[in-house]
Structures are given as structure tokens and as C-alpha cells.
GROMACS .gro file of C-alpha atoms in nm:
model
  334
    1MET     CA    1   0.000   0.000   0.000
    2GLN     CA    2   0.124   0.348  -0.080
    3ASP     CA    3   0.278   0.529   0.216
    4ARG     CA    4   0.217   0.871   0.060
    5PRO     CA    5  -0.111   0.870  -0.133
    6THR     CA    6  -0.116   1.062  -0.461
    7ASP     CA    7  -0.381   1.180  -0.707
    8THR     CA    8  -0.238   0.953  -0.979
    9PRO     CA    9  -0.486   0.677  -1.085
   10MET     CA   10  -0.363   0.328  -0.996
   11SER     CA   11  -0.536   0.134  -1.275
   12ARG     CA   12  -0.768   0.164  -1.572
   13GLU     CA   13  -1.070   0.061  -1.362
   14TRP     CA   14  -0.998   0.247  -1.040
   15ASN     CA   15  -0.851   0.574  -0.930
   16TYR     CA   16  -0.734   0.402  -0.611
   17HIS     CA   17  -0.761   0.060  -0.454
   18PRO     CA   18  -0.586  -0.111  -0.160
   19ASP     CA   19  -0.351  -0.403  -0.212
   20LEU     CA   20  -0.519  -0.679  -0.412
   21PRO     CA   21  -0.645  -0.943  -0.378
   22LEU     CA   22  -0.823  -0.828  -0.063
   23ALA     CA   23  -0.707  -1.003   0.251
   24ASP     CA   24  -0.941  -1.181   0.491
   25THR     CA   25  -0.999  -0.930   0.770
   26SER     CA   26  -1.295  -1.107   0.931
   27VAL     CA   27  -1.286  -1.141   1.308
   28PHE     CA   28  -1.440  -1.487   1.260
   29ARG     CA   29  -1.177  -1.639   1.035
   30TRP     CA   30  -1.060  -1.989   1.122
   31PRO     CA   31  -0.836  -2.089   1.290
   32PRO     CA   32  -0.858  -1.796   1.533
   33ASN     CA   33  -0.563  -1.560   1.541
   34PRO     CA   34  -0.538  -1.405   1.890
   35ARG     CA   35  -0.287  -1.144   1.781
   36TYR     CA   36  -0.512  -1.031   1.496
   37LEU     CA   37  -0.813  -1.011   1.730
   38VAL     CA   38  -0.617  -0.797   1.975
   39ASP     CA   39  -0.503  -0.568   1.691
   40TRP     CA   40  -0.862  -0.546   1.558
   41PHE     CA   41  -0.993  -0.454   1.902
   42GLY     CA   42  -0.721  -0.194   1.948
   43ARG     CA   43  -0.786  -0.030   1.609
   44ASN     CA   44  -1.161  -0.013   1.662
   45TRP     CA   45  -1.197   0.054   2.033
   46LEU     CA   46  -0.871   0.185   2.181
   47THR     CA   47  -0.814   0.471   1.936
   48LEU     CA   48  -1.028   0.764   1.829
   49SER     CA   49  -1.189   0.548   1.560
   50GLU     CA   50  -1.516   0.600   1.378
   51ARG     CA   51  -1.691   0.371   1.628
   52VAL     CA   52  -1.548   0.539   1.936
   53MET     CA   53  -1.656   0.878   1.801
   54MET     CA   54  -2.007   0.741   1.744
   55VAL     CA   55  -2.025   0.614   2.103
   56ILE     CA   56  -1.908   0.952   2.234
   57LEU     CA   57  -2.168   1.124   2.019
   58ALA     CA   58  -2.438   0.883   2.142
   59GLY     CA   59  -2.350   0.969   2.502
   60LEU     CA   60  -2.366   1.343   2.432
   61LEU     CA   61  -2.702   1.306   2.259
   62TRP     CA   62  -2.833   1.105   2.555
   63LEU     CA   63  -2.725   1.380   2.794
   64PHE     CA   64  -2.815   1.691   2.598
   65ALA     CA   65  -3.025   1.635   2.285
   66TYR     CA   66  -3.274   1.348   2.290
   67PRO     CA   67  -3.568   1.358   2.534
   68SER     CA   68  -3.527   1.161   2.856
   69LEU     CA   69  -3.705   0.829   2.894
   70GLU     CA   70  -3.921   0.987   3.161
   71VAL     CA   71  -4.055   1.227   2.898
   72THR     CA   72  -4.114   0.948   2.645
   73LYS     CA   73  -4.345   0.740   2.867
   74HIS     CA   74  -4.640   0.900   2.690
   75PHE     CA   75  -4.650   0.963   2.317
   76ALA     CA   76  -4.653   1.333   2.244
   77HIS     CA   77  -4.595   1.526   1.924
   78ALA     CA   78  -4.330   1.748   2.083
   79TRP     CA   79  -4.079   1.483   2.190
   80VAL     CA   80  -4.125   1.272   1.876
   81MET     CA   81  -4.053   1.581   1.665
   82GLN     CA   82  -3.750   1.648   1.885
   83VAL     CA   83  -3.611   1.302   1.798
   84TRP     CA   84  -3.679   1.366   1.429
   85ALA     CA   85  -3.517   1.712   1.437
   86VAL     CA   86  -3.202   1.583   1.609
   87ASN     CA   87  -3.167   1.302   1.354
   88LEU     CA   88  -3.227   1.541   1.064
   89LEU     CA   89  -2.958   1.775   1.193
   90LEU     CA   90  -2.717   1.486   1.254
   91LEU     CA   91  -2.747   1.360   0.898
   92ILE     CA   92  -2.716   1.709   0.750
   93VAL     CA   93  -2.404   1.784   0.955
   94ILE     CA   94  -2.230   1.449   0.898
   95ALA     CA   95  -2.326   1.370   0.537
   96GLY     CA   96  -2.326   1.736   0.440
   97GLY     CA   97  -1.996   1.800   0.612
   98LEU     CA   98  -1.827   1.507   0.442
   99HIS     CA   99  -1.971   1.608   0.104
  100TRP     CA  100  -1.854   1.964   0.152
  101TYR     CA  101  -1.502   1.858   0.249
  102PHE     CA  102  -1.443   1.589  -0.013
  103TYR     CA  103  -1.653   1.707  -0.308
  104MET     CA  104  -1.697   2.084  -0.276
  105ARG     CA  105  -1.381   2.199  -0.100
  106ARG     CA  106  -1.194   1.896  -0.243
  107GLY     CA  107  -0.997   1.876   0.077
  108GLN     CA  108  -0.776   1.586  -0.032
  109GLY     CA  109  -0.828   1.594  -0.408
  110LYS     CA  110  -0.865   1.238  -0.531
  111LYS     CA  111  -0.616   1.086  -0.292
  112LEU     CA  112  -0.758   0.750  -0.174
  113LYS     CA  113  -1.076   0.803  -0.382
  114PHE     CA  114  -1.188   0.472  -0.532
  115ASP     CA  115  -1.375   0.599  -0.840
  116ARG     CA  116  -1.219   0.871  -1.053
  117ARG     CA  117  -1.558   1.023  -1.143
  118ASP     CA  118  -1.736   1.306  -0.966
  119MET     CA  119  -2.102   1.304  -0.858
  120ALA     CA  120  -2.338   1.293  -1.157
  121THR     CA  121  -2.533   1.595  -1.279
  122GLY     CA  122  -2.757   1.660  -1.580
  123ASN     CA  123  -2.870   1.296  -1.596
  124ARG     CA  124  -3.241   1.211  -1.596
  125LEU     CA  125  -3.163   0.883  -1.419
  126TRP     CA  126  -3.172   1.092  -1.101
  127SER     CA  127  -3.459   1.283  -0.948
  128PHE     CA  128  -3.387   1.653  -1.007
  129SER     CA  129  -3.129   1.530  -1.267
  130ASP     CA  130  -2.868   1.546  -0.994
  131GLN     CA  131  -2.716   1.256  -0.798
  132VAL     CA  132  -2.653   1.452  -0.478
  133HIS     CA  133  -2.997   1.615  -0.473
  134ASP     CA  134  -3.162   1.277  -0.538
  135ASN     CA  135  -2.968   1.115  -0.254
  136MET     CA  136  -3.042   1.402  -0.018
  137PHE     CA  137  -3.414   1.374  -0.091
  138TRP     CA  138  -3.442   1.003  -0.008
  139SER     CA  139  -3.208   1.027   0.292
  140LEU     CA  140  -3.377   1.326   0.455
  141THR     CA  141  -3.737   1.226   0.386
  142SER     CA  142  -3.792   0.850   0.406
  143GLY     CA  143  -3.459   0.782   0.578
  144VAL     CA  144  -3.476   1.026   0.868
  145THR     CA  145  -3.850   0.973   0.915
  146GLN     CA  146  -3.832   0.595   0.942
  147LEU     CA  147  -3.515   0.602   1.152
  148SER     CA  148  -3.683   0.841   1.394
  149ALA     CA  149  -4.002   0.633   1.403
  150PHE     CA  150  -3.812   0.315   1.497
  151GLN     CA  151  -3.614   0.509   1.757
  152ALA     CA  152  -3.915   0.686   1.911
  153LEU     CA  153  -4.112   0.362   1.939
  154THR     CA  154  -3.816   0.186   2.102
  155MET     CA  155  -3.768   0.474   2.347
  156TRP     CA  156  -4.137   0.453   2.442
  157LEU     CA  157  -4.107   0.077   2.494
  158MET     CA  158  -3.797   0.126   2.710
  159ALA     CA  159  -3.960   0.401   2.915
  160ASN     CA  160  -4.262   0.184   2.991
  161GLU     CA  161  -4.050  -0.127   3.062
  162TYR     CA  162  -4.220  -0.323   2.785
  163ILE     CA  163  -3.875  -0.434   2.667
  164PRO     CA  164  -3.565  -0.523   2.876
  165THR     CA  165  -3.314  -0.253   2.963
  166LEU     CA  166  -2.993  -0.228   3.165
  167THR     CA  167  -2.772   0.030   3.329
  168PHE     CA  168  -2.395   0.064   3.340
  169ALA     CA  169  -2.395   0.059   3.721
  170GLU     CA  170  -2.574  -0.278   3.737
  171HIS     CA  171  -2.413  -0.450   3.435
  172PRO     CA  172  -2.088  -0.273   3.336
  173ILE     CA  173  -1.944  -0.571   3.146
  174TRP     CA  174  -2.257  -0.630   2.937
  175PHE     CA  175  -2.288  -0.254   2.879
  176VAL     CA  176  -1.942  -0.247   2.717
  177LEU     CA  177  -1.993  -0.580   2.535
  178GLY     CA  178  -2.319  -0.448   2.393
  179LEU     CA  179  -2.137  -0.160   2.226
  180ILE     CA  180  -1.877  -0.394   2.077
  181LEU     CA  181  -2.134  -0.648   1.956
  182LEU     CA  182  -2.385  -0.408   1.800
  183PRO     CA  183  -2.180  -0.344   1.482
  184ILE     CA  184  -2.128  -0.721   1.447
  185TRP     CA  185  -2.503  -0.780   1.483
  186SER     CA  186  -2.568  -0.504   1.228
  187ALA     CA  187  -2.328  -0.668   0.983
  188PHE     CA  188  -2.503  -1.004   1.025
  189HIS     CA  189  -2.848  -0.847   0.976
  190PHE     CA  190  -2.731  -0.635   0.682
  191TYR     CA  191  -2.593  -0.934   0.493
  192TRP     CA  192  -2.921  -1.126   0.495
  193VAL     CA  193  -3.145  -0.828   0.429
  194HIS     CA  194  -2.910  -0.730   0.148
  195ARG     CA  195  -2.929  -1.075  -0.009
  196LEU     CA  196  -3.307  -1.053   0.005
  197LEU     CA  197  -3.303  -0.712  -0.164
  198HIS     CA  198  -3.106  -0.861  -0.454
  199ALA     CA  199  -3.387  -1.104  -0.535
  200PRO     CA  200  -3.475  -0.987  -0.890
  201ILE     CA  201  -3.824  -0.858  -0.811
  202LEU     CA  202  -3.710  -0.662  -0.503
  203TYR     CA  203  -3.401  -0.539  -0.680
  204LYS     CA  204  -3.602  -0.408  -0.974
  205HIS     CA  205  -3.870  -0.229  -0.772
  206VAL     CA  206  -3.682  -0.136  -0.452
  207HIS     CA  207  -3.305  -0.179  -0.423
  208SER     CA  208  -3.222  -0.042  -0.768
  209LEU     CA  209  -3.282   0.309  -0.630
  210HIS     CA  210  -2.981   0.274  -0.398
  211HIS     CA  211  -2.777   0.105  -0.672
  212ARG     CA  212  -2.806   0.400  -0.905
  213ASN     CA  213  -2.504   0.503  -0.699
  214VAL     CA  214  -2.232   0.311  -0.880
  215ASN     CA  215  -1.998   0.594  -0.785
  216VAL     CA  216  -2.086   0.664  -0.422
  217GLY     CA  217  -2.064   0.978  -0.212
  218PRO     CA  218  -2.159   1.064   0.148
  219TRP     CA  219  -2.525   1.123   0.064
  220SER     CA  220  -2.547   0.781  -0.110
  221GLY     CA  221  -2.523   0.571   0.206
  222PHE     CA  222  -2.870   0.636   0.347
  223SER     CA  223  -3.041   0.699   0.012
  224MET     CA  224  -3.289   0.412  -0.027
  225HIS     CA  225  -3.641   0.327  -0.137
  226PRO     CA  226  -3.884   0.350   0.159
  227ALA     CA  227  -3.934  -0.028   0.152
  228GLU     CA  228  -3.558  -0.077   0.179
  229HIS     CA  229  -3.536   0.167   0.469
  230LEU     CA  230  -3.802  -0.039   0.646
  231LEU     CA  231  -3.611  -0.365   0.600
  232TYR     CA  232  -3.270  -0.214   0.675
  233LEU     CA  233  -3.385  -0.049   0.997
  234THR     CA  234  -3.534  -0.368   1.142
  235SER     CA  235  -3.180  -0.415   1.274
  236LEU     CA  236  -3.298  -0.188   1.558
  237LEU     CA  237  -3.548  -0.452   1.673
  238ILE     CA  238  -3.263  -0.626   1.858
  239HIS     CA  239  -3.327  -0.373   2.136
  240TRP     CA  240  -3.674  -0.519   2.178
  241VAL     CA  241  -3.525  -0.857   2.270
  242VAL     CA  242  -3.181  -0.803   2.424
  243PRO     CA  243  -3.140  -0.578   2.730
  244THR     CA  244  -2.977  -0.250   2.629
  245HIS     CA  245  -2.939   0.109   2.747
  246PRO     CA  246  -3.055   0.419   2.553
  247ILE     CA  247  -2.689   0.488   2.469
  248HIS     CA  248  -2.677   0.152   2.289
  249LEU     CA  249  -2.990   0.251   2.095
  250TYR     CA  250  -2.850   0.592   2.001
  251PHE     CA  251  -2.516   0.441   1.898
  252HIS     CA  252  -2.707   0.196   1.678
  253VAL     CA  253  -2.915   0.478   1.527
  254ILE     CA  254  -2.601   0.677   1.444
  255TYR     CA  255  -2.430   0.366   1.305
  256LEU     CA  256  -2.719   0.287   1.068
  257GLY     CA  257  -2.805   0.642   0.963
  258PRO     CA  258  -2.528   0.904   0.966
  259GLY     CA  259  -2.272   0.623   0.983
  260ALA     CA  260  -2.376   0.510   0.636
  261ALA     CA  261  -2.259   0.849   0.507
  262MET     CA  262  -1.912   0.778   0.642
  263THR     CA  263  -1.886   0.430   0.489
  264HIS     CA  264  -2.008   0.559   0.150
  265THR     CA  265  -1.777   0.861   0.136
  266GLY     CA  266  -1.604   0.717  -0.171
  267TYR     CA  267  -1.266   0.756  -0.003
  268GLU     CA  268  -1.086   0.493   0.202
  269ASP     CA  269  -0.950   0.727   0.470
  270LEU     CA  270  -0.942   1.086   0.581
  271LEU     CA  271  -0.592   1.223   0.532
  272ILE     CA  272  -0.440   1.493   0.749
  273LYS     CA  273  -0.096   1.604   0.632
  274ASP     CA  274  -0.085   1.291   0.413
  275LYS     CA  275  -0.138   1.066   0.718
  276ARG     CA  276  -0.437   0.833   0.744
  277ARG     CA  277  -0.633   0.959   1.044
  278LEU     CA  278  -0.983   0.812   1.008
  279ALA     CA  279  -1.111   0.504   0.826
  280LEU     CA  280  -1.411   0.580   0.605
  281GLY     CA  281  -1.524   0.374   0.306
  282THR     CA  282  -1.406   0.025   0.215
  283PHE     CA  283  -1.307  -0.106  -0.125
  284TYR     CA  284  -1.495  -0.422  -0.024
  285HIS     CA  285  -1.831  -0.242  -0.044
  286GLN     CA  286  -1.720  -0.026  -0.337
  287LEU     CA  287  -1.683  -0.349  -0.536
  288HIS     CA  288  -2.047  -0.429  -0.455
  289HIS     CA  289  -2.164  -0.096  -0.598
  290ARG     CA  290  -1.962  -0.159  -0.914
  291TYR     CA  291  -2.040  -0.529  -0.973
  292TYR     CA  292  -2.366  -0.579  -0.776
  293GLU     CA  293  -2.386  -0.956  -0.710
  294CYS     CA  294  -2.097  -0.979  -0.466
  295ASN     CA  295  -1.979  -0.854  -0.125
  296TYR     CA  296  -2.328  -0.822   0.021
  297GLY     CA  297  -2.193  -0.792   0.373
  298ASN     CA  298  -1.886  -0.628   0.517
  299GLN     CA  299  -1.533  -0.736   0.594
  300GLU     CA  300  -1.591  -0.824   0.960
  301MET     CA  301  -1.833  -1.106   0.886
  302PRO     CA  302  -1.733  -1.412   0.681
  303TRP     CA  303  -2.065  -1.466   0.503
  304ASP     CA  304  -1.953  -1.366   0.154
  305ARG     CA  305  -1.656  -1.601   0.174
  306TRP     CA  306  -1.865  -1.885   0.318
  307PHE     CA  307  -2.146  -1.852   0.064
  308GLY     CA  308  -1.939  -1.790  -0.247
  309THR     CA  309  -2.024  -1.422  -0.303
  310PHE     CA  310  -1.685  -1.274  -0.216
  311HIS     CA  311  -1.509  -1.046  -0.466
  312ASP     CA  312  -1.142  -0.995  -0.385
  313GLY     CA  313  -1.087  -0.720  -0.644
  314SER     CA  314  -0.918  -0.945  -0.900
  315ASP     CA  315  -1.014  -0.980  -1.268
  316GLU     CA  316  -1.098  -1.347  -1.206
  317ALA     CA  317  -1.345  -1.252  -0.933
  318THR     CA  318  -1.507  -0.998  -1.166
  319LYS     CA  319  -1.563  -1.268  -1.430
  320GLU     CA  320  -1.712  -1.503  -1.170
  321THR     CA  321  -1.943  -1.231  -1.038
  322ARG     CA  322  -2.070  -1.142  -1.384
  323GLN     CA  323  -2.136  -1.507  -1.462
  324ARG     CA  324  -2.323  -1.551  -1.133
  325LYS     CA  325  -2.536  -1.246  -1.212
  326LYS     CA  326  -2.613  -1.381  -1.560
  327VAL     CA  327  -2.725  -1.717  -1.420
  328MET     CA  328  -2.933  -1.552  -1.148
  329TYR     CA  329  -3.130  -1.340  -1.394
  330GLN     CA  330  -3.171  -1.626  -1.638
  331LYS     CA  331  -3.337  -1.830  -1.362
  332SER     CA  332  -3.565  -1.543  -1.264
  333SER     CA  333  -3.687  -1.494  -1.620
  334GLY     CA  334  -3.714  -1.864  -1.702
   0.00000   0.00000   0.00000
């Protein structure tokens, strides 16, 4: 991997890509590698990583922004709108801030940008003939509304003790484990929902809206058809079954909503003085947006490798993926 990233394209297909073929970075690879697991934990939870920043933000929102559970015991327009307004502002600040830095200010040029193209304009494929405006519309309308509805309902259930909850004082170990396990649960849920959305009929009428983003940007991550938002956000139902704290819920909300803007930035890392300071998008998921029938999950879960849908970035994997897509659509039309 390049120590000093440049704007020079690395290949005919990509402006930038990590070392290929992609290595197995799953925390569930076999046989277990204790040293790798310790390094993974350190990168994700003992540095100022994306996840740690989300947890800090969740704690601040719990203290200062979202209504208290005492307030949410009874449904009222005011507190539900407060949840919606906070989520709307969060997405605007995070997705909008990333878009401004990378695509308007061009803060690091095309260094570590996967696709050499800019966001599309003047194309009737997009609502408003503009990729960013189209993505903003779906993210801020259906996305924020459904995210807030799931969150508000879960807060009401927690407040009325209809679902199990916990506190840090009573269960400190489970409180911390819950934060570590939530992204892994989300990855598991995302893989299977994503496979479902690639069934030809659902892809055609629902998931294709998200996949108009072959070249992704921050506003692409949470831009989905309303039916896809509904399926995607059922990941939050884990809080109805497993005891959690509101901070876990808010971390999960940030991870699924504004967090999607970070993972779809189109850049692998944020550079500060040519040093990688914050992990953002992954080439693993960028390959999915380019070739569709591959890499349905993420790198932490082994499902794509186990079920034969892994694309390692090589030409051979591209041929296999295209053949799999051809067979899939032949069966659906036969």
C-alpha cells in the first residue's frame, strides 16, 4: 500500500484501490488468530476510531439532545418531533460536512478516492437530474422519518419497561460488550437483508434506487427506497429482545443512519498532512456498488466467503461475479 497517497490513478478501472487481492480481515476467520483479534480490538476501540466517536456522540445526545425516557413514557408530538429534528440535523451535519469537504472543497483531491468520477449531474436517471440532490431527498425524507419512528417507538417501549433494559452501574461488562457487539449484529443483519433485496423482483422495484449510486458519495449511504429503509432499519429490533441502554440505541441509530454516510464517502481514509487519520469507506463495499452480485456484507463477517459471493478485487473474481449475475437473472426470467 502506498505510504504517501497521490492523485495519480492506480489502474484503468480504479482511481485508487488497496492491495489486491483483498485479505481476509474477518474477526471470525478460522483458525482464530489471537494477535489479529487484539489488533482489531485496538484499532476499533482503543483509538479515536469511527466507532469510538459514534459512542461519544451517542453519550452526548443522551445527555443533551434526545428527550429523557421519563418524557417518552407517553407519546406526544413534541418529543417525537425532537427526535426527528435531532436526527435530521445529525445527517445534515455528517453527510453534508463530508460532502462539503471531499466534493466541494476537495480537501484531499482524489487521494484515496476509489472511483475517478465526480457526482453525476444533468442525468435524468436521477430525481432533479442530480445525484446529490436525489440522494439528499431520499435520505432526509424517508430515511430520517423511518429512523426516527423506529427510535421513538423503542424509546417509548424502554420508558414503559415493555422491553428489557440495563444500566452501566448494574451491568458494566454487558454494557461495554453491547457496544462492541452491536456493529457485528448489524453486519449479520445487513448481509441477509441485502441478499433478500437482490432477489430480482425486489431489486427491480426497490433496491435499484440505492444502486443508481455506482460511484458513491456521502449522501449515497442512506439513500434508499422506503421499503428498503423499512427492511434495513429492522436491525434496531434487537433492542426489543436483548437488554440494552438508551446509549446503545442511540449508537445503533447513528451507526445505521449518519454512519452510512461515512462508509459511503467514496474515499478509504481521511488524510491529514498525508497521514491516514480516520477510516471511512471500504473497497470491499465499493466493489459491490460496481459489480452488484458480490460482497453483500462487510469485511468483519465471513458470510460472503462462506457462501461464495466474495469479490477480492481481482479480474478473475469480476468474471465469476458477472457469470453468477447472468445465471441468477436467467433463472428469474425462465
